[in-house]
Short mmCIF file of C-alpha atoms in Angstrom, two decimals:
data_model
loop_
_atom_site.label_atom_id
_atom_site.label_comp_id
_atom_site.label_asym_id
_atom_site.label_seq_id
_atom_site.Cartn_x
_atom_site.Cartn_y
_atom_site.Cartn_z
CA UNK A 189 0.00 0.00 0.00
CA UNK A 190 1.25 3.46 -0.82
CA UNK A 191 1.41 6.34 1.58
CA UNK A 192 -1.28 8.12 -0.39
CA UNK A 193 -3.62 5.14 -0.06
CA UNK A 194 -2.96 4.96 3.66
CA UNK A 195 -3.59 8.67 4.07
CA UNK A 196 -6.87 8.30 2.22
CA UNK A 197 -7.90 5.46 4.50
CA UNK A 198 -7.05 7.50 7.57
CA UNK A 199 -9.00 10.44 6.20
CA UNK A 200 -12.00 8.12 5.81
CA UNK A 201 -11.56 6.77 9.33
CA UNK A 202 -11.34 10.24 10.83
CA UNK A 203 -14.55 11.22 9.06
CA UNK A 204 -16.25 8.20 10.63
CA UNK A 205 -14.89 8.56 14.17
CA UNK A 206 -14.35 12.29 14.52
CA UNK A 207 -16.38 14.05 11.83
CA UNK A 208 -16.07 17.32 13.72
CA UNK A 209 -12.38 17.43 12.75
CA UNK A 210 -11.65 18.79 9.29
CA UNK A 211 -9.02 16.26 8.26
CA UNK A 212 -8.06 18.21 5.14
CA UNK A 213 -7.02 21.16 7.27
CA UNK A 214 -4.61 19.12 9.40
CA UNK A 215 -0.87 19.51 9.03
CA UNK A 216 0.30 15.89 9.12
CA UNK A 217 3.78 16.90 10.26
CA UNK A 218 2.61 18.69 13.40
CA UNK A 219 1.35 17.06 16.60
CA UNK A 220 -2.32 16.18 16.25
CA UNK A 221 -3.12 17.43 19.74
CA UNK A 222 -1.90 20.90 18.74
CA UNK A 223 -4.48 21.05 15.97
CA UNK A 224 -7.56 19.18 17.15
CA UNK A 225 -9.31 17.97 20.25
CA UNK A 226 -9.18 14.22 20.25
CA UNK A 227 -9.18 12.13 23.38
CA UNK A 228 -7.88 8.66 24.13
CA UNK A 229 -11.29 7.07 23.54
CA UNK A 230 -11.60 8.59 20.07
CA UNK A 231 -8.06 7.55 19.27
CA UNK A 232 -8.82 4.02 20.39
CA UNK A 233 -11.65 3.97 17.87
CA UNK A 234 -9.35 5.28 15.16
CA UNK A 235 -6.80 2.59 15.90
CA UNK A 236 -9.54 -0.04 15.91
CA UNK A 237 -10.63 1.07 12.43
CA UNK A 238 -7.02 1.04 11.26
CA UNK A 239 -6.70 -2.51 12.50
CA UNK A 240 -9.89 -3.61 10.75
CA UNK A 241 -9.34 -1.79 7.48
CA UNK A 242 -5.60 -1.95 7.08
CA UNK A 243 -4.74 -5.03 9.12
CA UNK A 244 -2.24 -3.11 11.23
CA UNK A 245 -2.33 -3.26 15.01
CA UNK A 246 -0.45 -0.24 16.31
CA UNK A 247 0.92 -0.86 19.82
CA UNK A 248 0.23 1.62 22.63
CA UNK A 249 3.94 2.21 23.11
CA UNK A 250 4.31 3.24 19.47
CA UNK A 251 1.31 5.55 19.61
CA UNK A 252 2.50 7.22 22.78
CA UNK A 253 5.71 8.43 21.17
CA UNK A 254 4.41 9.22 17.69
CA UNK A 255 5.09 12.89 17.01
CA UNK A 256 2.44 13.36 14.31
CA UNK A 257 0.15 11.63 11.80
CA UNK A 258 2.87 11.46 9.16
CA UNK A 259 4.81 9.19 11.50
CA UNK A 260 1.71 7.03 11.95
CA UNK A 261 1.33 6.73 8.17
CA UNK A 262 4.98 5.71 7.88
CA UNK A 263 4.50 3.06 10.55
CA UNK A 264 1.41 1.69 8.83
CA UNK A 265 3.19 1.63 5.49
CA UNK A 266 5.89 -0.55 6.97
CA UNK A 267 3.35 -2.96 8.48
CA UNK A 268 0.26 -2.86 6.28
CA UNK A 269 -1.27 -5.65 4.24
CA UNK A 270 -1.41 -5.36 0.46
CA UNK A 271 -5.19 -5.04 0.17
CA UNK A 272 -6.93 -2.42 2.26
CA UNK A 273 -10.71 -2.41 2.39
CA UNK A 274 -12.41 -0.32 -0.25
CA UNK A 275 -13.73 3.01 0.87
CA UNK B 82 -41.16 12.34 36.15
CA UNK B 83 -37.98 11.22 37.90
CA UNK B 84 -35.47 13.50 39.55
CA UNK B 85 -32.14 13.13 37.81
CA UNK B 86 -30.13 15.65 39.72
CA UNK B 87 -30.22 18.11 42.57
CA UNK B 88 -30.85 21.00 40.20
CA UNK B 89 -33.53 19.35 38.09
CA UNK B 90 -37.02 20.81 38.38
CA UNK B 91 -38.64 19.48 35.22
CA UNK B 92 -38.06 17.16 32.32
CA UNK B 93 -39.36 16.60 28.82
CA UNK B 94 -40.71 13.25 27.77
CA UNK B 95 -39.08 12.60 24.40
CA UNK B 96 -40.83 9.33 23.72
CA UNK B 97 -42.16 6.08 25.07
CA UNK B 98 -40.43 2.78 24.40
CA UNK B 99 -43.45 0.81 25.58
CA UNK B 100 -47.18 0.79 24.86
CA UNK B 101 -50.22 0.43 27.07
CA UNK B 102 -50.73 -3.21 27.82
CA UNK B 103 -47.04 -4.13 27.44
CA UNK B 104 -45.45 -6.39 30.01
CA UNK B 105 -42.10 -5.02 31.11
CA UNK B 106 -39.21 -6.50 33.02
CA UNK B 107 -37.08 -4.91 35.71
CA UNK B 108 -34.44 -2.76 34.05
CA UNK B 109 -36.30 -2.46 30.77
CA UNK B 110 -36.20 0.97 29.20
CA UNK B 111 -39.61 2.64 29.44
CA UNK B 112 -39.01 6.09 28.01
CA UNK B 113 -36.49 8.67 26.96
CA UNK B 114 -36.40 11.86 29.01
CA UNK B 115 -34.59 15.09 28.32
CA UNK B 116 -33.27 17.28 31.10
CA UNK B 117 -31.25 20.43 31.01
CA UNK B 118 -28.12 18.34 30.81
CA UNK B 119 -28.89 15.32 28.68
CA UNK B 120 -31.32 12.87 27.19
CA UNK B 121 -31.46 9.75 29.32
CA UNK B 122 -33.19 6.42 29.21
CA UNK B 123 -35.57 5.78 32.08
CA UNK B 124 -35.67 2.20 33.34
CA UNK B 125 -38.41 0.29 35.09
CA UNK B 126 -37.67 -0.52 38.72
CA UNK B 127 -39.97 -3.52 38.78
CA UNK B 128 -41.71 -5.96 36.46
CA UNK B 129 -45.32 -5.53 35.57
CA UNK B 130 -47.81 -4.35 33.00
CA UNK B 131 -48.15 -0.85 31.64
CA UNK B 132 -51.75 0.19 32.27
CA UNK B 133 -51.81 3.76 31.10
CA UNK B 134 -49.40 6.26 29.54
CA UNK B 135 -50.46 9.61 30.94
CA UNK B 136 -47.82 11.84 29.40
CA UNK B 137 -47.37 12.40 25.68
CA UNK B 138 -44.07 12.83 23.84
CA UNK B 139 -42.82 16.42 24.05
CA UNK B 140 -44.74 17.05 27.29
CA UNK B 141 -42.68 19.05 29.77
CA UNK B 142 -43.54 18.04 33.31
CA UNK B 143 -42.29 18.90 36.80
CA UNK B 144 -40.32 16.34 38.80
CA UNK B 145 -42.77 14.05 40.58
CA UNK B 146 -45.56 14.44 38.03
CA UNK B 147 -47.44 11.27 37.15
CA UNK B 148 -46.44 10.09 33.69
CA UNK B 149 -47.75 6.53 33.60
CA UNK B 150 -49.46 3.81 35.59
CA UNK B 151 -48.22 0.30 35.96
CA UNK B 152 -49.52 -2.83 37.64
CA UNK B 153 -46.74 -4.68 39.35
CA UNK B 154 -46.60 -8.44 39.11
CA UNK B 155 -46.75 -10.46 42.33
CA UNK B 156 -43.13 -11.58 42.30
CA UNK B 157 -42.04 -8.04 41.81
CA UNK B 158 -44.16 -6.81 44.72
CA UNK B 159 -42.92 -9.44 47.15
CA UNK B 160 -39.21 -8.91 46.43
CA UNK B 161 -37.36 -6.73 48.86
CA UNK B 162 -36.26 -3.72 46.92
CA UNK B 163 -32.94 -2.16 47.74
CA UNK B 164 -33.23 1.39 48.92
CA UNK B 165 -34.27 3.21 45.81
CA UNK B 166 -33.97 6.78 44.86
CA UNK B 167 -37.17 8.66 44.83
CA UNK B 168 -38.35 9.98 41.51
CA UNK B 169 -40.35 12.77 43.06
CA UNK B 170 -37.94 14.23 45.57
CA UNK B 171 -34.47 15.50 45.08
CA UNK B 172 -31.11 14.30 44.90
CA UNK B 173 -29.27 11.46 44.34
CA UNK B 174 -29.20 9.36 45.91
CA UNK B 175 -28.41 9.57 49.47
CA UNK B 176 -28.25 5.88 49.85
CA UNK B 177 -26.89 5.64 53.34
CA UNK B 178 -25.18 2.64 54.82
CA UNK B 179 -28.46 2.27 56.69
CA UNK B 180 -31.01 3.17 54.05
CA UNK B 181 -34.00 5.31 54.86
CA UNK B 182 -37.37 4.34 53.44
CA UNK B 183 -38.64 6.48 50.59
CA UNK B 184 -42.08 6.81 49.03
CA UNK B 185 -42.93 4.30 46.33
CA UNK B 186 -42.56 6.06 42.99
CA UNK B 187 -45.17 5.85 40.24
CA UNK B 188 -42.65 4.45 37.79
CA UNK B 189 -39.90 3.23 40.08
CA UNK B 190 -36.34 3.33 38.84
CA UNK B 191 -34.09 0.39 39.32
CA UNK B 192 -30.80 1.05 40.96
CA UNK B 193 -28.64 -1.87 39.93
CA UNK B 194 -25.13 -2.28 38.66
CA UNK B 195 -24.52 -2.08 34.97
CA UNK B 196 -23.91 -5.49 33.46
CA UNK B 197 -20.85 -5.85 31.27
CA UNK B 198 -21.61 -4.88 27.69
CA UNK B 199 -20.99 -8.34 26.30
CA UNK B 200 -23.57 -9.84 28.66
CA UNK B 201 -26.50 -7.71 27.45
CA UNK B 202 -28.91 -9.07 24.85
CA UNK B 203 -29.76 -6.57 22.13
CA UNK B 204 -33.31 -5.23 22.07
CA UNK B 205 -35.11 -7.26 19.42
CA UNK B 206 -36.33 -5.14 16.51
CA UNK B 207 -38.98 -6.43 14.13
CA UNK B 208 -39.66 -4.47 11.02
CA UNK B 209 -41.06 -5.03 7.56
CA UNK B 210 -38.53 -5.27 4.71
CA UNK B 211 -39.75 -1.93 3.34
CA UNK B 212 -39.31 -0.31 6.73
CA UNK B 213 -35.80 -1.69 7.04
CA UNK B 214 -34.84 -0.40 3.58
CA UNK B 215 -36.15 3.10 4.27
CA UNK B 216 -34.51 3.22 7.69
CA UNK B 217 -31.22 2.26 6.13
CA UNK B 218 -31.54 4.94 3.46
CA UNK B 219 -32.33 7.58 6.05
CA UNK B 220 -29.66 6.23 8.43
CA UNK B 221 -32.25 5.77 11.19
CA UNK B 222 -31.89 3.51 14.18
CA UNK B 223 -34.84 1.07 14.06
CA UNK B 224 -34.62 0.50 17.81
CA UNK B 225 -35.72 4.11 18.29
CA UNK B 226 -38.92 3.66 16.28
CA UNK B 227 -42.19 2.52 17.79
CA UNK B 228 -43.92 -0.07 15.63
CA UNK B 229 -47.66 0.13 15.05
CA UNK B 230 -48.03 -3.09 13.09
CA UNK B 231 -49.24 -6.40 14.43
CA UNK B 232 -47.31 -7.43 17.57
CA UNK B 233 -45.40 -4.16 17.45
CA UNK B 234 -43.80 -4.71 14.05
CA UNK B 235 -42.31 -1.52 12.60
CA UNK B 236 -44.00 -0.70 9.34
CA UNK B 237 -43.04 1.61 6.49
CA UNK B 238 -45.42 4.29 7.69
CA UNK B 239 -43.77 4.23 11.13
CA UNK B 240 -40.41 5.00 9.57
CA UNK B 241 -41.88 7.70 7.33
CA UNK B 242 -43.46 9.42 10.31
CA UNK B 243 -40.47 9.09 12.61
CA UNK B 244 -38.54 12.20 13.55
CA UNK B 245 -35.21 11.36 15.16
CA UNK B 246 -34.21 13.17 18.31
CA UNK B 247 -31.68 15.77 17.36
CA UNK B 248 -29.02 16.39 19.87
CA UNK B 249 -29.13 20.10 20.35
CA UNK B 250 -25.93 22.06 20.68
CA UNK B 251 -25.05 23.19 24.13
CA UNK B 252 -27.98 25.42 24.90
CA UNK B 253 -28.22 28.30 27.26
CA UNK B 254 -30.27 26.05 29.54
CA UNK B 255 -27.53 23.44 29.76
CA UNK B 256 -24.91 26.04 30.43
CA UNK B 257 -27.16 27.46 33.12
CA UNK B 258 -27.47 24.03 34.73
CA UNK B 259 -23.69 23.68 34.84
CA UNK B 260 -23.36 27.23 36.18
CA UNK B 261 -25.85 26.56 38.95
CA UNK B 262 -24.14 23.36 40.06
CA UNK B 263 -20.66 24.87 40.04
CA UNK B 264 -21.77 28.08 41.72
CA UNK B 265 -23.42 26.05 44.44
CA UNK B 266 -20.24 24.06 44.89
CA UNK B 267 -18.03 27.11 45.28
CA UNK B 268 -20.56 28.81 47.52
CA UNK B 269 -21.20 25.92 49.90
CA UNK B 270 -18.11 23.74 49.85
CA UNK B 271 -14.88 24.93 51.51
CA UNK B 272 -12.43 23.30 49.12
CA UNK B 273 -8.87 22.31 49.94
CA UNK B 274 -6.41 21.20 47.27
CA UNK B 275 -3.51 18.75 47.29
CA UNK B 276 -1.16 17.84 44.47
CA UNK B 277 1.24 15.00 43.80
CA UNK B 278 3.19 13.59 40.86
CA UNK B 279 3.17 9.93 39.94
CA UNK B 280 5.83 8.09 37.98
CA UNK B 281 3.95 5.97 35.44
CA UNK B 282 6.67 3.89 33.77
CA UNK B 283 5.98 0.57 35.45
CA UNK B 284 2.21 0.75 35.04
CA UNK B 285 2.54 1.78 31.40
CA UNK B 286 4.83 -1.16 30.76
CA UNK B 287 2.25 -3.51 32.24
CA UNK B 288 -0.56 -1.92 30.27
CA UNK B 289 1.41 -2.09 27.02
CA UNK B 290 2.14 -5.78 27.60
CA UNK B 291 -1.52 -6.51 28.34
CA UNK B 292 -2.80 -4.63 25.29
CA UNK B 293 -0.10 -5.76 22.90
CA UNK B 294 -1.64 -9.03 21.75
CA UNK B 295 -5.25 -8.03 21.97
CA UNK B 296 -7.50 -6.49 19.31
CA UNK B 297 -7.56 -2.74 19.66
CA UNK B 298 -11.25 -2.75 20.57
CA UNK B 299 -10.44 -4.86 23.65
CA UNK B 300 -7.64 -2.63 24.92
CA UNK B 301 -7.80 -1.18 28.37
CA UNK B 302 -7.41 2.57 28.39
CA UNK B 303 -5.24 4.25 30.99
CA UNK B 304 -8.34 6.13 32.15
CA UNK B 305 -9.97 2.84 33.15
CA UNK B 306 -6.85 1.92 35.07
CA UNK B 307 -7.19 5.16 37.04
CA UNK B 308 -10.79 4.23 37.89
CA UNK B 309 -9.61 0.89 39.25
CA UNK B 310 -6.81 2.42 41.30
CA UNK B 311 -9.04 5.16 42.72
CA UNK B 312 -11.77 2.68 43.54
CA UNK B 313 -9.36 0.35 45.36
CA UNK B 314 -8.03 3.31 47.33
CA UNK B 315 -11.46 4.62 48.29
CA UNK B 316 -12.23 1.33 50.05
CA UNK B 317 -9.76 2.44 52.71
CA UNK B 318 -10.98 6.06 52.69
CA UNK B 319 -14.78 6.04 53.06
CA UNK B 320 -14.64 9.67 54.20
CA UNK B 321 -14.10 10.65 50.57
CA UNK B 322 -16.87 8.48 49.13
CA UNK B 323 -20.28 9.84 50.01
CA UNK B 324 -22.62 12.77 50.23
CA UNK B 325 -22.84 15.87 52.38
CA UNK B 326 -26.46 16.84 52.81
CA UNK B 327 -28.54 18.42 55.59
CA UNK B 328 -25.36 19.43 57.45
CA UNK B 329 -24.04 15.92 57.72
CA UNK B 330 -21.85 13.53 55.80
CA UNK B 331 -23.09 10.06 54.96
CA UNK B 332 -20.50 7.63 53.62
CA UNK B 333 -21.68 5.31 50.87
CA UNK B 334 -20.92 1.59 50.84
CA UNK B 335 -20.85 1.16 47.07
CA UNK B 336 -18.31 3.08 45.03
CA UNK B 337 -19.65 4.69 41.87
CA UNK B 338 -17.00 6.70 40.03
CA UNK B 339 -18.22 9.65 38.00
CA UNK B 340 -16.24 10.34 34.83
CA UNK B 341 -16.20 13.90 33.50
CA UNK B 342 -16.86 13.37 29.79
CA UNK B 343 -16.67 16.01 27.09
CA UNK B 344 -19.54 16.11 24.62
CA UNK B 345 -18.80 16.73 20.96
CA UNK B 346 -21.28 19.59 20.87
CA UNK B 347 -19.73 21.24 23.90
CA UNK B 348 -20.21 21.00 27.64
CA UNK B 349 -19.69 17.97 29.80
CA UNK B 350 -21.61 15.18 31.41
CA UNK B 351 -20.61 13.12 34.41
CA UNK B 352 -21.90 9.57 34.06
CA UNK B 353 -20.88 7.06 36.71
CA UNK B 354 -19.30 3.65 36.47
CA UNK B 355 -21.17 1.67 39.10
CA UNK B 356 -19.89 -0.65 41.82
CA UNK B 357 -16.33 -0.25 40.65
CA UNK B 358 -15.02 -1.80 43.86
CA UNK B 359 -16.54 -5.14 42.84
CA UNK B 360 -15.15 -5.28 39.32
CA UNK B 361 -11.94 -6.43 37.76
CA UNK B 362 -9.81 -4.08 35.69
CA UNK B 363 -10.73 -5.97 32.53
CA UNK B 364 -14.43 -5.55 33.26
CA UNK B 365 -13.97 -1.89 34.11
CA UNK B 366 -12.03 -1.38 30.90
CA UNK B 367 -14.91 -2.68 28.79
CA UNK B 368 -17.52 -0.77 30.79
CA UNK B 369 -15.51 2.44 30.61
CA UNK B 370 -15.44 2.33 26.81
CA UNK B 371 -19.13 1.50 26.67
CA UNK B 372 -19.99 4.34 29.05
CA UNK B 373 -18.09 6.94 27.03
CA UNK B 374 -19.72 5.72 23.83
CA UNK B 375 -23.23 5.88 25.28
CA UNK B 376 -22.57 9.26 26.88
CA UNK B 377 -21.66 10.76 23.51
CA UNK B 378 -24.73 9.16 21.95
CA UNK B 379 -26.82 10.29 24.94
CA UNK B 380 -27.93 6.78 25.70
CA UNK B 381 -27.33 6.82 29.42
CA UNK B 382 -29.53 5.24 32.03
CA UNK B 383 -30.98 7.39 34.78
CA UNK B 384 -29.03 5.80 37.61
CA UNK B 385 -25.76 6.37 35.74
CA UNK B 386 -26.34 10.12 36.03
CA UNK B 387 -27.51 10.23 39.62
CA UNK B 388 -25.44 7.78 41.62
CA UNK B 389 -21.86 8.96 41.41
CA UNK B 390 -20.13 8.97 44.82
CA UNK B 391 -16.73 10.31 43.70
CA UNK B 392 -15.60 11.97 40.47
CA UNK B 393 -12.52 11.86 38.28
CA UNK B 394 -11.77 14.65 35.82
CA UNK B 395 -8.99 13.76 33.40
CA UNK B 396 -7.95 16.52 31.03
CA UNK B 397 -4.61 15.04 30.17
CA UNK B 398 -5.68 14.35 26.58
CA UNK B 399 -6.17 18.09 26.10
CA UNK B 400 -2.62 18.79 27.17
CA UNK B 401 -3.09 20.37 30.57
CA UNK B 402 -0.53 19.44 33.15
CA UNK B 403 -2.78 19.96 36.16
CA UNK B 404 -6.52 19.88 36.80
CA UNK B 405 -7.88 21.49 39.95
CA UNK B 406 -11.41 20.13 40.06
CA UNK B 407 -14.58 21.68 41.47
CA UNK B 408 -16.48 19.22 43.62
CA UNK B 409 -19.90 18.15 42.33
CA UNK B 410 -22.34 18.49 45.23
CA UNK B 411 -23.40 16.55 47.21
CA UNK B 412 -20.16 14.62 46.69
CA UNK B 413 -17.20 15.56 48.89
CA UNK B 414 -14.15 15.09 46.67
CA UNK B 415 -12.91 15.08 43.09
CA UNK B 416 -9.62 13.90 41.59
CA UNK B 417 -8.00 15.79 38.73
CA UNK B 418 -5.57 14.02 36.41
CA UNK B 419 -3.19 15.91 34.11
CA UNK B 420 -1.39 14.86 30.96
CA UNK B 421 0.99 11.95 30.70
CA UNK B 422 4.37 13.26 29.61
CA UNK B 423 8.09 12.65 29.90
CA UNK B 424 9.75 14.43 32.78
CA UNK B 425 12.94 14.29 34.86
CA UNK B 426 12.96 12.29 38.08
CA UNK B 427 15.53 12.46 40.83
CA UNK B 428 16.16 9.36 42.92
CA UNK B 429 18.91 9.90 45.45
CA UNK B 430 21.59 11.60 43.42
CA UNK B 431 20.50 9.96 40.18
CA UNK B 432 18.63 11.81 37.46
CA UNK B 433 16.44 9.86 35.05
CA UNK B 434 13.67 10.49 32.54
CA UNK B 435 10.29 8.80 32.81
CA UNK B 436 6.56 9.27 32.31
CA UNK B 437 4.86 11.52 34.82
CA UNK B 438 1.26 12.34 35.64
CA UNK B 439 0.07 15.00 38.07
CA UNK B 440 -2.84 14.31 40.40
CA UNK B 441 -4.82 16.95 42.25
CA UNK B 442 -7.31 16.10 44.97
CA UNK B 443 -10.01 18.65 45.80
CA UNK B 444 -11.63 17.85 49.15
CA UNK B 445 -14.52 19.19 51.18
CA UNK B 446 -13.07 20.65 54.38
CA UNK B 447 -16.34 20.10 56.22
CA UNK B 448 -15.69 16.37 55.99
CA UNK B 449 -11.95 15.81 55.60
CA UNK B 450 -8.69 17.69 55.84
CA UNK B 451 -5.33 17.81 54.17
CA UNK B 452 -3.90 15.06 56.36
CA UNK B 453 -6.44 12.51 55.26
CA UNK B 454 -6.27 13.81 51.72
CA UNK B 455 -2.51 13.39 51.69
CA UNK B 456 -2.79 9.83 52.93
CA UNK B 457 -5.31 9.12 50.17
CA UNK B 458 -2.98 10.47 47.49
CA UNK B 459 -0.05 8.53 48.87
CA UNK B 460 -2.06 5.30 48.91
CA UNK B 461 -3.40 5.99 45.42
CA UNK B 462 0.12 6.51 44.13
CA UNK B 463 1.16 3.18 45.64
CA UNK B 464 -1.90 1.44 44.20
CA UNK B 465 -1.35 2.72 40.67
CA UNK B 466 2.31 1.86 40.72
CA UNK B 467 1.61 -1.67 41.98
CA UNK B 468 -1.50 -2.39 39.98
CA UNK B 469 -1.72 -5.90 38.54
CA UNK B 470 -3.44 -6.40 35.22
CA UNK B 471 -4.87 -9.87 34.78
CA UNK B 472 -8.10 -11.62 33.83
#
């Protein structure tokens, strides 16, 4: 899966879990918490969707130290399956 | 009309979930009621048959007003009810260690622990194929729609007529309700404040190991772990778990932890996780996630809003280092939790870096003092650092 495909999947997931956040306005290279209000419960849902759609289970320890969404996309790219679910 | 809070004077009946003639079981949802703070589901305290629905949807009625009549079945009448909260008088919930009798409500509410989410059977929904198709197109929840077909089947016309409850943005009324509660707290409660820092490395390592090989949806959040640790600590500090009313403090035997929860549309609600002292961390983890989900969908049960005995406010996700909470009356304490972040620690002459979290206890000085509060924080710190995560 390419980074662009992953980003598109994450955009879709955000729209499902946190529709109040305008994903297109996010700077993926800045900390998410600096740009949007998202709590641990919402993020758990996002990770659950990532696991279901992309087949990647992101550990808590990885999430805790991720600086921004770009880093998450990079992690997923390195661990994703070849066939994500269609949007 | 039940009383769902000290500051509630009236409520709006949003809709009935039962019809006249229906047989209902204890705990079954009877209606949806809107207050200044939220829409909640009202449960039946006992089993029986609905005789008459007096109130109509959209009726606004004062607390204590008759909204329906119900004939209780014999088994239900003969069972010894636990001390119940009155639906016509005020507050929560002073369920003392030695309960006082209260008047039998018209539609009694059941005060029972929440069963784990996986144990609940879904409410059966029967609908015609046409009704199902239309509901899907309109993205409607069939369980919200009253069926008028034979045996309560939802028909196409029911879906066409249905108007979903729209969650209103934080209204002036809701803000006023919050203002009243907080003003009362600051006016009546002489607060004291204590702060401590907790090193979280060992507990995070345990939590990471527990969550690592589990599906994300089954992970335990750190917030649930705090609930467990606080609950275990409160067992030894009953002076912090109870209500101050009528110039006296009454400790509560059960521990129901209120969780300050932000709503997407603004404002907060404080639903309670019930009987936390009796539950494992795994069970609390699942119930915590379920509670947050239902709070945001405004699908709470009445007793979840009225029975909190102690409250946790965790604003760490929003980046604040310290939260100095305002006590929710008639409770007598609240714990604030700040953000989890890396910080320097000094042990002896050694400097190291680890994860830190700041806790702030706000206590009611009419009931406790800084000495007891300090002992509570010290014990809580020990409990969180030594917590064991297992099935």
